[in-house]
């Protein structure tokens, strides 16, 4: 139970920033032995914010959980040879390389697969032509910032969450496991490629927005916190907190009417105005009216009272919380949640997530500490020397 | 090359909305045979916006690409028995069930695994206790809406992109493939579980925000489109477009100074003010000053001129585009990109993404059409009757 479902797999990670480290961490949290290499002193993301008051990167720490960290000088012939040997070491679960570095020269699939023919290599780039791009420059291009944020604000709203990086991290692991499955069955390795802007554009397509733009020529204006195509809106409470309330399905809407005692109010307003609140399109068309009619109920109650009133009713809602409120108030973000435990890291001791995935047979590894930079350099290099780097032990 | 790397796997999907359909579609785009079942007339997401002018859901179409669709009446004993037989049909690549429905009664892992002991079942829920939650109610809880959006706006900014759903969709496939790997090796099936709020909270932790809140007690105020911890900001162009420009690494910053001819300007302002623009923390501290100093350069140029000036310089930047501008102007969102092709769907013919993953040996399946609701009911039920539903053919 305690080894993790991917125990026996060894992945070498050469990366920086969010997407590729997320992929490696996802694998490490499932039990893979993930060895991340960095230049001596750390790579481009080693000082990325948020920082602790001691100046350590809590970001770097968060994304390296469960990995082994080695420092290797890539500018030296010897460093490159060491990494080549590590990446192409023999062993059934080894010969797997994950990177968002420019995969050229010694680091190219061509060079590395000469040393281990069945190498599985996952290369993450900015654009499909290999050019670079970051989440904060991809996101503006794909429409969402121009379609969200306050109505009265002329400027678009970029996202603070690097969502495309996080999505790509998961998909890179999907690609890696699919290629490994192919190798297990056939003995063949391969190069897997994925680009950040492709991930974003594909998602825009999956959600119907490319079709909508192309077939209907519709734009989506900023619409505050209203939902698109159904009722959803935010409300201020009497204690100056804010909640999000959604009436997407008929059942959610009935629950909301019931819990706020507004069935008759909405029936009479429906009669008076011709709005049809019984279906989601009607609730979307009447979203401002609905919000106005519900505001007094929320304004008269504290967050705690609203929570009590909605408990067990089937209303779809949630409080707005800052990062601090999430950590201070939400039982889902505490050790009451089996995903989280307090872990001692080199940069501090704090509440740390394990994988959100649980497996009934293979279990879930507890949350793991992040390494100090280079903590495993000696140990891993000794494994390379001894020729045991790939035995999965 | 043309069968897809997951050819031979058959997955039954019982789902609605974004996360679970995304997981099924990700598998279908890699060549798995994914059979989605819905109630006759369609489930809760069958009319979800965006809609075409004919009233069809472009959202539903987008998320069912490459799947087979069957309509089955779950309220009838016969319907439930048919689905049980389909889910538990024999075959090495079969016996895989993916759902975000309440996994109770006949649909529970306990009941279904009685009929096929090595069943792999992935259950996606709102919260880890099994209670329900949607992206639009989870996102407010995890801090990002309170930390983004315009500085002068008191209200938080919820995200229009259901990012947590998209991330969970990918992770569910990771869980499924890991469990399948375990089954291939040992013969054992298992139940895999994942919760939307766990995905969101874990990501907040991965990015260092739980540690920052807990160790440093810092909140993050709304900061417009500025980047956190480095320079990034938006600029208006002379033709009333807007671009996002990022100077995260030293190389990106030097490229930006070079392309805009501002090296001397920044050196002199640095001398005059004591700001240090040479490191990312200094650029963050001076972000407003930097933006003010760069504004005239952008305001004097059109988007096309800026694009030409930045070409090949290594500046990290991108235009803000609406969904329509993305489709109309961006070559990455056109058939110039091998990921995209024009596909005829029952709801219309439009530019459609394949998987963003490419495999050097297994290739990439071209973009696939979405089914009409129930299009494959007869065919799949005949396979169940004939006992061939699980042969992967």
XYZ file of C-alpha atoms in Angstrom:
786
model
C 0.000 0.000 0.000
C 2.701 2.490 0.900
C 4.900 2.430 -2.186
C 2.580 4.175 -4.600
C 0.993 2.785 -7.733
C 3.871 3.912 -9.995
C 6.600 2.433 -7.810
C 9.337 0.995 -10.044
C 9.221 3.780 -12.612
C 12.187 6.150 -12.743
C 11.806 9.491 -14.496
C 14.542 12.054 -15.083
C 13.208 15.614 -15.161
C 15.001 18.627 -16.637
C 12.667 21.543 -16.120
C 11.758 24.944 -14.817
C 8.604 26.847 -13.857
C 5.184 25.133 -13.652
C 4.092 22.650 -16.315
C 7.020 20.220 -16.436
C 7.651 20.321 -12.666
C 3.929 19.638 -12.162
C 4.182 16.582 -14.407
C 7.203 15.261 -12.492
C 5.558 15.947 -9.152
C 2.368 14.175 -10.227
C 4.490 11.098 -10.998
C 6.455 11.372 -7.732
C 3.234 11.610 -5.729
C 2.144 8.316 -7.287
C 5.385 6.598 -6.252
C 7.683 7.089 -9.237
C 11.351 7.855 -8.517
C 11.665 11.296 -10.092
C 15.147 12.796 -10.299
C 15.139 16.491 -11.156
C 18.382 18.020 -12.311
C 19.324 21.679 -12.032
C 22.365 23.782 -12.719
C 24.536 24.345 -9.629
C 22.864 27.073 -7.586
C 19.471 26.363 -9.121
C 17.677 27.043 -12.383
C 15.507 29.907 -13.572
C 12.689 29.055 -11.171
C 14.757 28.575 -8.018
C 13.873 32.051 -6.683
C 10.342 32.254 -8.054
C 7.744 33.902 -5.818
C 6.060 33.346 -3.378
C 9.141 33.490 -1.121
C 9.411 32.770 2.593
C 10.673 35.535 4.860
C 14.035 33.740 4.765
C 14.086 34.260 0.995
C 13.416 30.647 -0.004
C 11.005 29.919 -2.825
C 7.793 28.324 -1.536
C 6.868 27.908 -5.195
C 9.957 25.842 -5.978
C 9.444 23.779 -2.859
C 5.775 23.152 -3.690
C 6.502 21.792 -7.143
C 9.434 19.515 -6.260
C 7.660 17.487 -3.583
C 8.714 13.859 -3.503
C 11.499 14.283 -6.060
C 15.217 13.736 -5.681
C 17.222 16.842 -6.566
C 20.645 16.836 -8.185
C 22.912 19.692 -9.277
C 24.837 19.061 -12.474
C 26.888 21.491 -14.546
C 25.370 21.228 -18.021
C 28.112 23.412 -19.462
C 30.705 20.729 -18.782
C 31.210 17.689 -21.011
C 31.319 15.531 -17.903
C 28.004 16.898 -16.615
C 26.290 16.202 -19.911
C 27.731 12.676 -20.014
C 26.540 12.016 -16.455
C 23.018 13.083 -17.339
C 23.055 11.082 -20.560
C 24.034 7.989 -18.583
C 21.343 8.696 -15.998
C 18.611 9.243 -18.595
C 19.579 6.182 -20.653
C 20.396 3.840 -17.754
C 19.095 0.300 -18.259
C 16.092 -1.111 -16.408
C 12.493 -1.841 -17.288
C 11.025 1.161 -15.472
C 13.856 3.527 -16.459
C 14.757 5.299 -19.680
C 12.102 7.981 -19.200
C 12.950 11.661 -19.651
C 10.620 14.610 -19.126
C 11.691 18.128 -20.053
C 10.660 21.629 -21.033
C 14.243 22.604 -21.900
C 15.114 23.109 -25.581
C 15.636 19.473 -26.603
C 18.659 20.101 -28.822
C 22.177 18.695 -29.116
C 22.972 16.063 -26.497
C 19.492 16.556 -25.041
C 17.678 15.752 -28.290
C 15.615 12.598 -28.647
C 17.873 11.576 -31.543
C 21.050 11.733 -29.448
C 19.593 10.174 -26.326
C 17.771 7.364 -28.140
C 21.099 6.366 -29.708
C 22.166 5.436 -26.201
C 18.890 3.772 -25.253
C 16.729 2.840 -28.201
C 13.517 2.368 -26.223
C 13.739 5.766 -24.519
C 10.423 7.432 -23.703
C 10.930 11.176 -23.842
C 8.281 13.821 -23.192
C 9.085 17.293 -24.502
C 6.963 20.258 -23.469
C 7.220 23.457 -25.502
C 5.457 26.830 -25.705
C 4.137 26.513 -29.254
C 3.834 23.537 -31.589
C 6.718 24.863 -33.695
C 8.955 24.601 -30.615
C 9.061 28.331 -29.907
C 8.716 29.490 -26.349
C 5.695 30.869 -24.586
C 4.551 31.143 -20.982
C 1.109 30.776 -19.414
C 0.819 34.552 -18.926
C 1.335 35.188 -22.642
C -0.747 32.248 -23.904
C -3.787 33.022 -21.767
C -4.359 36.514 -23.247
C -4.465 34.997 -26.738
C -7.202 32.442 -26.134
C -10.151 34.660 -25.285
C -10.912 34.123 -21.627
C -9.352 37.369 -20.275
C -11.507 39.404 -22.678
C -14.641 37.515 -21.584
C -14.323 37.750 -17.818
C -13.953 40.341 -15.089
C -16.145 43.292 -14.101
C -18.603 44.651 -16.666
C -17.464 48.237 -16.178
C -13.798 47.458 -16.730
C -12.395 48.122 -20.204
C -9.261 46.040 -19.589
C -9.149 42.276 -19.933
C -8.464 40.149 -16.852
C -5.501 37.825 -17.037
C -5.555 34.806 -14.763
C -3.324 34.548 -11.697
C -3.665 30.768 -11.767
C -1.393 29.336 -14.494
C -4.220 27.038 -15.535
C -2.744 26.006 -18.883
C 0.491 24.965 -17.203
C -1.429 22.867 -14.683
C -3.554 21.242 -17.392
C -0.467 20.550 -19.517
C 1.307 18.991 -16.541
C -1.442 16.389 -16.226
C -1.634 15.749 -19.973
C 2.126 15.269 -20.170
C 1.781 12.460 -17.621
C -1.053 10.980 -19.687
C 1.286 11.002 -22.697
C 4.112 9.489 -20.679
C 1.967 6.652 -19.286
C 0.457 5.942 -22.704
C 3.936 5.724 -24.248
C 5.133 3.527 -21.395
C 2.144 1.231 -21.931
C 3.133 0.997 -25.598
C 6.738 0.242 -24.626
C 5.695 -2.419 -22.117
C 3.634 -4.106 -24.835
C 5.990 -3.745 -27.813
C 9.441 -2.785 -26.570
C 9.304 0.415 -28.600
C 10.108 3.795 -27.080
C 9.085 7.122 -28.553
C 9.122 10.901 -28.389
C 5.985 12.525 -26.979
C 5.427 16.213 -27.611
C 2.965 18.730 -26.254
C 2.746 22.527 -26.577
C 1.227 24.975 -24.104
C -0.691 27.018 -26.682
C -2.062 23.795 -28.172
C -3.367 22.793 -24.755
C -5.091 26.164 -24.396
C -6.526 26.251 -27.924
C -7.727 22.638 -27.680
C -9.520 23.441 -24.412
C -11.177 26.503 -25.968
C -12.371 24.155 -28.710
C -13.539 21.445 -26.300
C -15.715 23.986 -24.474
C -17.442 24.995 -27.719
C -15.920 28.457 -28.001
C -14.155 27.971 -31.347
C -17.407 26.673 -32.834
C -19.355 29.566 -31.319
C -16.944 32.145 -32.755
C -16.821 30.465 -36.144
C -20.442 29.442 -36.649
C -22.259 32.174 -34.760
C -19.743 35.017 -34.774
C -20.648 35.763 -31.196
C -18.312 37.480 -28.765
C -18.644 37.109 -25.049
C -18.459 40.394 -23.145
C -17.188 40.703 -19.559
C -20.065 39.686 -17.340
C -18.773 39.971 -13.782
C -19.306 36.806 -11.817
C -22.446 35.743 -13.655
C -22.407 32.258 -15.119
C -22.732 31.844 -18.878
C -25.968 30.226 -20.031
C -27.535 29.600 -16.613
C -27.950 31.368 -13.300
C -24.886 31.929 -11.166
C -23.957 35.054 -9.262
C -22.243 36.439 -6.189
C -23.864 37.967 -3.121
C -22.604 39.998 -0.229
C -23.469 38.812 3.277
C -24.320 40.886 6.344
C -20.806 40.293 7.723
C -19.198 41.631 4.527
C -18.267 38.254 3.127
C -19.251 37.112 -0.318
C -20.739 33.866 -1.629
C -21.169 32.334 -5.075
C -24.516 30.694 -5.788
C -25.279 28.562 -8.831
C -28.602 27.382 -10.256
C -27.423 25.383 -13.220
C -29.731 22.364 -13.057
C -33.442 22.402 -12.294
C -32.786 20.639 -9.023
C -30.229 23.239 -7.920
C -32.636 26.029 -8.774
C -35.513 24.441 -6.835
C -33.203 23.921 -3.870
C -32.194 27.592 -3.985
C -35.806 28.774 -4.156
C -36.697 26.428 -1.307
C -33.822 27.384 0.985
C -34.354 31.106 0.497
C -38.167 30.874 0.617
C -38.541 32.557 -2.755
C -40.738 30.076 -4.678
C -43.774 32.339 -4.601
C -41.737 35.473 -5.263
C -40.224 33.958 -8.414
C -43.573 32.533 -9.551
C -45.189 35.972 -9.268
C -42.291 37.784 -10.939
C -42.387 35.198 -13.700
C -46.092 35.941 -14.222
C -45.526 39.679 -14.144
C -42.506 39.832 -16.452
C -42.801 36.909 -18.832
C -39.411 35.568 -17.724
C -39.216 31.791 -17.509
C -37.081 30.829 -14.554
C -37.846 27.145 -14.975
C -35.152 26.495 -17.566
C -31.494 27.386 -17.603
C -31.665 29.690 -20.630
C -34.514 31.572 -18.978
C -32.540 31.884 -15.778
C -29.597 33.203 -17.786
C -31.765 35.805 -19.523
C -33.151 36.863 -16.140
C -29.895 36.624 -14.210
C -29.776 40.265 -13.103
C -33.390 40.203 -11.980
C -32.812 36.957 -10.084
C -29.777 38.399 -8.363
C -31.626 41.553 -7.353
C -34.495 39.519 -5.946
C -32.168 37.279 -3.929
C -29.808 40.000 -2.652
C -31.889 40.952 0.437
C -31.924 37.359 1.701
C -28.101 37.213 1.621
C -27.614 40.777 2.884
C -29.672 39.930 5.972
C -27.546 36.935 6.943
C -24.000 36.217 8.000
C -21.866 33.676 6.166
C -22.345 31.294 9.088
C -26.137 31.694 8.934
C -26.137 31.098 5.187
C -23.998 28.019 5.634
C -26.449 26.676 8.217
C -29.469 27.498 6.045
C -28.032 25.736 2.977
C -26.729 22.669 4.834
C -28.263 19.522 3.370
C -30.567 21.405 0.972
C -28.777 20.656 -2.300
C -28.121 24.339 -2.995
C -24.967 24.722 -5.091
C -22.965 27.468 -3.441
C -19.637 28.328 -1.881
C -17.949 31.161 -0.018
C -15.350 33.406 -1.595
C -12.180 32.942 0.410
C -8.738 34.492 0.231
C -5.742 32.147 0.413
C -5.528 32.907 4.134
C -9.225 32.253 4.683
C -8.951 28.982 2.766
C -6.204 27.826 5.109
C -7.793 29.255 8.267
C -11.455 28.375 7.757
C -12.003 25.568 5.272
C -12.001 22.064 6.773
C -11.228 20.696 3.286
C -7.903 22.520 3.551
C -6.847 21.005 6.876
C -5.669 17.694 8.251
C -9.365 16.715 8.448
C -8.881 16.018 4.731
C -6.889 12.792 4.253
C -5.089 14.385 1.287
C -3.307 16.884 3.535
C -0.735 16.550 6.270
C 1.812 18.773 7.980
C 5.207 18.063 6.441
C 8.662 19.352 7.287
C 10.379 20.780 4.202
C 13.824 22.402 4.005
C 12.055 25.773 3.598
C 9.573 25.299 6.447
C 6.909 23.077 7.990
C 3.447 23.474 6.542
C 0.237 21.828 5.436
C 1.093 19.855 2.306
C -1.060 18.062 -0.259
C -0.519 14.505 -1.443
C -1.945 13.431 -4.816
C -5.666 14.112 -5.179
C -5.909 10.573 -6.625
C -6.682 7.648 -4.302
C -6.470 3.985 -5.278
C -8.426 1.313 -3.414
C -5.673 -1.300 -3.804
C -2.529 0.793 -4.223
C -3.524 3.421 -1.669
C -2.242 6.964 -1.601
C 1.267 7.986 -0.605
C 1.250 10.506 2.234
C 2.299 14.051 1.348
C 6.030 14.079 0.727
C 8.684 16.669 1.552
C 10.454 18.671 -1.112
C 14.211 18.182 -1.386
C 16.856 20.790 -0.750
C 18.517 21.799 -4.016
C 21.144 19.181 -4.821
C 20.296 17.073 -1.773
C 20.622 13.827 -3.738
C 23.523 14.717 -6.017
C 26.037 12.386 -4.382
C 23.638 9.503 -4.005
C 22.366 9.640 -7.600
C 25.823 10.116 -9.126
C 27.036 7.108 -7.129
C 24.162 5.097 -8.608
C 25.215 6.204 -12.091
C 28.807 5.155 -11.384
C 27.708 1.820 -9.952
C 25.431 1.221 -12.921
C 22.402 0.824 -10.639
C 20.684 4.069 -11.615
C 18.038 2.208 -13.535
C 17.172 -0.733 -11.358
C 14.220 1.010 -9.778
C 15.446 0.210 -6.290
C -0.074 5.128 -37.031
C -3.763 5.924 -37.450
C -5.332 3.909 -34.646
C -4.115 5.940 -31.706
C -1.825 4.898 -28.908
C -4.670 3.696 -26.660
C -6.329 1.585 -29.331
C -7.695 -1.599 -27.733
C -8.902 0.077 -24.550
C -12.648 0.377 -24.057
C -14.009 2.830 -21.504
C -17.627 3.291 -20.492
C -18.419 6.859 -19.435
C -21.427 7.955 -17.396
C -21.054 11.680 -16.983
C -22.208 15.240 -17.330
C -20.637 18.707 -17.555
C -16.877 19.202 -17.916
C -14.433 17.113 -15.880
C -15.583 13.556 -16.598
C -16.444 14.247 -20.262
C -12.985 15.817 -20.639
C -11.390 12.653 -19.252
C -13.376 10.447 -21.651
C -12.600 12.713 -24.593
C -8.887 12.721 -23.757
C -8.964 8.914 -23.940
C -11.006 8.897 -27.159
C -8.580 11.319 -28.807
C -5.781 8.842 -28.045
C -7.643 5.996 -29.699
C -9.641 4.416 -26.869
C -13.179 3.256 -27.655
C -15.179 5.465 -25.298
C -18.891 4.761 -24.971
C -20.803 7.537 -23.231
C -24.267 6.744 -21.968
C -27.022 9.264 -21.396
C -30.666 9.158 -20.444
C -33.012 9.236 -23.449
C -33.220 12.841 -24.630
C -29.872 13.701 -23.072
C -28.502 14.377 -19.601
C -28.126 17.553 -17.572
C -25.471 18.970 -19.897
C -27.184 18.266 -23.208
C -28.415 21.884 -23.558
C -25.440 23.587 -21.927
C -24.291 26.875 -23.483
C -22.770 27.934 -25.856
C -25.606 26.959 -28.223
C -25.734 27.151 -32.002
C -28.440 29.270 -33.597
C -30.312 25.997 -34.199
C -30.339 25.444 -30.438
C -27.772 22.651 -30.324
C -25.137 22.653 -27.619
C -21.696 23.401 -29.013
C -20.412 22.666 -25.521
C -21.834 19.134 -25.506
C -20.524 18.532 -28.993
C -17.063 19.781 -28.075
C -16.683 17.426 -25.140
C -17.997 14.243 -26.775
C -15.606 14.227 -29.736
C -14.557 10.755 -30.792
C -16.944 8.967 -28.424
C -19.790 6.635 -29.208
C -23.082 7.845 -27.723
C -25.837 5.615 -26.417
C -29.186 6.425 -24.816
C -30.231 4.086 -22.028
C -33.096 4.444 -19.581
C -31.428 4.151 -16.177
C -34.795 4.099 -14.452
C -35.605 0.706 -15.956
C -34.229 -2.548 -14.587
C -33.386 -3.562 -18.149
C -31.426 -0.380 -18.825
C -29.363 -0.842 -15.678
C -28.689 -4.479 -16.557
C -27.605 -3.505 -20.070
C -25.135 -0.966 -18.690
C -23.862 -3.397 -16.077
C -23.182 -5.926 -18.834
C -21.484 -3.287 -20.953
C -19.281 -2.028 -18.105
C -18.305 -5.524 -16.960
C -17.954 -7.135 -20.411
C -14.925 -9.415 -20.703
C -11.777 -8.474 -22.631
C -8.290 -7.353 -21.674
C -8.807 -3.711 -22.566
C -12.372 -3.564 -21.244
C -13.855 -3.428 -17.768
C -13.100 0.282 -17.350
C -15.744 2.687 -16.066
C -15.401 6.435 -15.655
C -18.125 8.466 -13.969
C -19.052 11.594 -12.075
C -22.516 10.258 -11.270
C -23.255 9.274 -7.662
C -21.670 5.800 -7.609
C -24.366 4.141 -5.541
C -26.575 1.055 -5.857
C -26.009 -0.834 -9.101
C -23.459 1.789 -10.131
C -21.265 1.294 -7.053
C -17.812 -0.228 -7.341
C -18.954 -2.982 -4.964
C -21.868 -4.027 -7.181
C -20.033 -3.737 -10.484
C -16.863 -5.475 -9.300
C -19.012 -8.450 -8.266
C -19.673 -8.902 -11.969
C -16.092 -8.261 -13.059
C -13.553 -8.597 -10.279
C -10.743 -6.751 -12.077
C -12.888 -3.710 -12.889
C -11.048 -0.397 -13.035
C -13.467 2.321 -11.989
C -12.706 6.034 -11.762
C -15.148 8.071 -9.698
C -15.030 11.861 -9.797
C -16.804 13.791 -7.053
C -17.103 17.402 -5.886
C -15.569 16.978 -2.439
C -13.560 14.153 -0.906
C -16.535 13.143 1.253
C -18.493 12.500 -1.954
C -20.651 15.628 -1.714
C -21.245 17.634 -4.841
C -19.547 20.819 -5.974
C -19.008 22.547 -9.301
C -16.043 24.482 -10.650
C -17.867 27.795 -10.160
C -18.365 27.103 -6.444
C -14.929 25.531 -5.807
C -12.963 28.321 -7.455
C -14.235 31.077 -5.118
C -13.081 29.032 -2.112
C -9.453 28.588 -3.124
C -8.230 32.184 -3.167
C -7.570 33.057 -6.783
C -10.721 35.180 -7.405
C -9.816 37.376 -4.418
C -6.252 37.796 -5.698
C -6.916 38.775 -9.321
C -8.819 41.342 -11.316
C -8.617 45.147 -11.366
C -7.089 46.901 -8.364
C -10.001 49.304 -8.006
C -12.645 46.576 -7.955
C -13.910 45.483 -4.545
C -15.484 42.298 -5.892
C -13.532 39.115 -6.519
C -13.216 37.810 -10.080
C -14.444 34.299 -10.692
C -12.939 32.459 -13.657
C -14.904 31.826 -16.829
C -12.582 28.941 -17.685
C -13.521 25.897 -15.580
C -9.839 25.297 -14.934
C -10.290 22.839 -12.067
C -12.578 20.685 -14.196
C -10.023 20.648 -17.002
C -7.163 19.796 -14.641
C -9.226 17.059 -12.989
C -10.109 15.590 -16.384
C -6.427 15.041 -17.124
C -5.634 13.695 -13.659
C -8.533 11.244 -13.876
C -6.931 9.805 -17.012
C -3.596 9.604 -15.171
C -5.347 7.614 -12.437
C -7.060 5.390 -14.968
C -3.851 4.598 -16.867
C -1.934 3.979 -13.630
C -4.639 1.557 -12.454
C -4.675 -0.139 -15.841
C -0.887 -0.546 -15.670
C -1.315 -2.164 -12.272
C -4.031 -4.465 -13.661
C -1.905 -5.430 -16.665
C 0.932 -6.376 -14.298
C -1.009 -8.086 -11.511
C -4.515 -8.845 -12.734
C -5.969 -6.694 -9.967
C -8.573 -4.010 -10.656
C -9.403 -1.155 -8.318
C -11.470 1.907 -7.533
C -9.802 5.250 -8.268
C -11.268 8.383 -6.695
C -10.637 12.074 -7.190
C -12.464 15.168 -5.917
C -12.690 18.573 -7.580
C -11.986 20.594 -4.437
C -8.989 18.348 -3.698
C -7.597 19.095 -7.158
C -7.988 22.824 -6.539
C -6.575 22.778 -2.998
C -3.642 20.572 -4.044
C -2.803 22.993 -6.871
C -2.928 25.966 -4.483
C -0.469 24.035 -2.334
C 1.783 23.065 -5.254
C 2.110 26.744 -6.219
C 3.284 27.670 -2.706
C 0.161 29.571 -1.678
C -0.822 27.394 1.306
C 2.730 27.720 2.653
C 2.705 31.476 2.057
C -0.596 31.908 3.906
C 0.439 29.631 6.755
C 4.077 30.621 7.246
C 3.999 34.264 6.234
C 0.364 35.215 6.796
C 0.468 37.197 3.578
C -2.604 37.951 1.500
C -2.399 38.754 -2.177
C -4.446 41.780 -3.202
C -5.958 42.254 -6.666
C -3.156 43.514 -8.864
C -4.668 43.949 -12.311
C -2.663 42.181 -14.969
C 0.680 42.550 -13.227
C 2.608 39.341 -12.675
C 3.393 38.252 -9.130
C 7.076 38.401 -8.184
C 8.483 39.571 -11.522
C 7.622 42.057 -14.256
C 4.583 41.400 -16.402
C 1.997 43.904 -17.524
C -0.425 44.863 -20.267
C -0.090 47.731 -22.729
C -2.466 49.436 -25.111
C -1.370 49.813 -28.717
C -1.979 52.700 -31.109
C -4.724 50.677 -32.828
C -6.548 50.090 -29.522
C -5.416 46.535 -29.092
C -3.728 45.279 -25.986
C -0.650 43.124 -25.434
C 0.778 41.258 -22.465
C 4.538 41.554 -21.921
C 6.552 39.472 -19.472
C 10.085 39.963 -18.141
C 10.383 36.965 -15.877
C 13.928 35.827 -16.613
C 16.971 38.033 -17.061
C 17.133 37.054 -20.712
C 13.504 38.063 -21.311
C 14.109 41.399 -19.604
C 17.225 42.135 -21.660
C 15.350 41.230 -24.827
C 12.531 43.614 -23.881
C 14.950 46.470 -23.140
C 16.736 45.765 -26.411
C 13.645 45.584 -28.604
C 12.133 48.737 -27.156
C 15.443 50.622 -27.058
C 15.109 51.337 -23.340
C 18.428 50.039 -21.930
C 19.765 53.503 -21.231
C 16.421 54.763 -19.951
C 16.194 51.951 -17.401
C 19.863 52.308 -16.415
C 19.362 56.001 -15.698
C 16.068 55.514 -13.842
C 17.754 52.788 -11.829
C 20.509 55.229 -10.853
C 18.019 57.963 -10.049
C 15.556 55.890 -8.012
C 17.564 53.094 -6.425
C 15.348 50.473 -8.074
C 17.188 47.383 -9.240
C 15.684 46.198 -12.502
C 18.350 43.532 -12.943
C 16.613 40.930 -10.807
C 13.052 39.671 -10.837
C 12.191 40.859 -7.317
C 13.446 44.324 -8.227
C 11.389 44.308 -11.388
C 8.350 43.297 -9.340
C 8.922 46.119 -6.848
C 9.255 48.557 -9.746
C 6.508 47.108 -11.916
C 4.370 50.259 -12.068
C 7.356 52.417 -12.903
C 8.478 49.978 -15.595
C 5.023 49.960 -17.125
C 4.819 53.738 -17.159
C 8.222 53.980 -18.831
C 7.312 51.440 -21.499
C 3.777 52.697 -22.230
C 4.777 55.344 -24.820
C 6.630 52.770 -26.932
C 3.520 50.596 -27.185
C 1.103 53.512 -27.543
C 3.064 54.702 -30.592
C 2.805 51.394 -32.423
C 0.112 49.170 -33.889
C -0.174 45.532 -32.920
C 1.297 44.598 -36.298
C 4.272 46.913 -35.765
C 4.871 45.491 -32.302
C 4.694 41.968 -33.657
C 7.280 42.858 -36.302
C 9.546 44.597 -33.784
C 9.504 41.635 -31.366
C 9.917 38.921 -34.027
C 13.020 36.860 -33.301
C 14.111 38.997 -30.334
C 13.252 36.609 -27.498
C 10.761 39.055 -25.944
C 8.073 37.155 -24.067
C 4.788 38.710 -25.108
C 1.404 38.004 -26.660
C -1.671 39.858 -27.864
C -4.942 39.890 -25.968
C -7.515 38.321 -28.265
C -11.217 37.678 -27.958
C -12.486 34.235 -28.937
C -13.350 35.659 -32.363
C -9.924 37.251 -32.776
C -8.268 33.988 -31.763
C -10.130 32.161 -34.525
C -9.791 34.958 -37.089
C -6.197 36.066 -36.542
C -4.050 33.482 -34.810
C -2.281 31.029 -37.133
C -1.941 28.630 -34.177
C -5.741 28.395 -34.226
C -6.067 27.439 -37.881
C -5.387 24.477 -40.128
C -1.775 25.707 -40.284
C -1.527 23.970 -36.918
C -1.436 20.178 -37.394
C -3.583 19.769 -34.270
C -6.595 21.383 -35.954
C -8.779 20.415 -38.862
C -12.241 21.284 -40.147
C -14.600 18.509 -39.095
C -18.265 17.914 -39.829
C -20.243 17.374 -36.627
C -23.987 16.776 -36.288
C -24.275 20.342 -34.933
C -22.145 22.017 -37.620
C -18.844 22.026 -39.453
C -16.032 23.837 -37.710
C -12.363 23.949 -36.809
C -11.798 21.123 -34.352
C -8.829 20.184 -32.157
C -7.290 16.723 -31.942
C -5.271 15.774 -28.858
C -2.461 18.222 -28.061
C -0.263 15.142 -27.527
C 1.774 13.772 -30.440
C 3.648 10.462 -30.434
C 6.576 9.823 -32.749
C 5.691 6.148 -33.224
C 1.963 6.058 -32.532
C 1.192 9.339 -34.268
C -1.793 11.518 -33.553
C -5.354 10.722 -34.521
C -6.904 13.469 -36.622
C -9.629 15.548 -34.956
C -12.737 13.426 -34.632
C -16.411 14.299 -34.975
C -18.768 14.313 -32.028
C -21.653 11.835 -32.176
C -25.313 12.673 -32.327
C -26.998 11.801 -29.058
C -27.754 8.091 -29.120
C -26.135 7.585 -32.516
C -24.528 4.310 -31.449
C -27.286 2.910 -29.241
C -28.269 0.097 -31.600
C -24.722 -0.846 -32.496
C -23.457 -0.957 -28.905
C -26.520 -2.816 -27.568
C -26.075 -5.405 -30.328
C -22.457 -5.845 -29.204
C -23.666 -6.384 -25.642
C -26.190 -8.980 -26.846
C -23.591 -10.724 -28.987
C -21.125 -10.749 -26.085
C -18.538 -8.892 -28.165
C -18.763 -5.586 -26.284
C -15.401 -6.141 -24.687
C -13.262 -7.517 -27.471
C -11.808 -4.135 -28.288
C -12.683 -4.509 -31.959
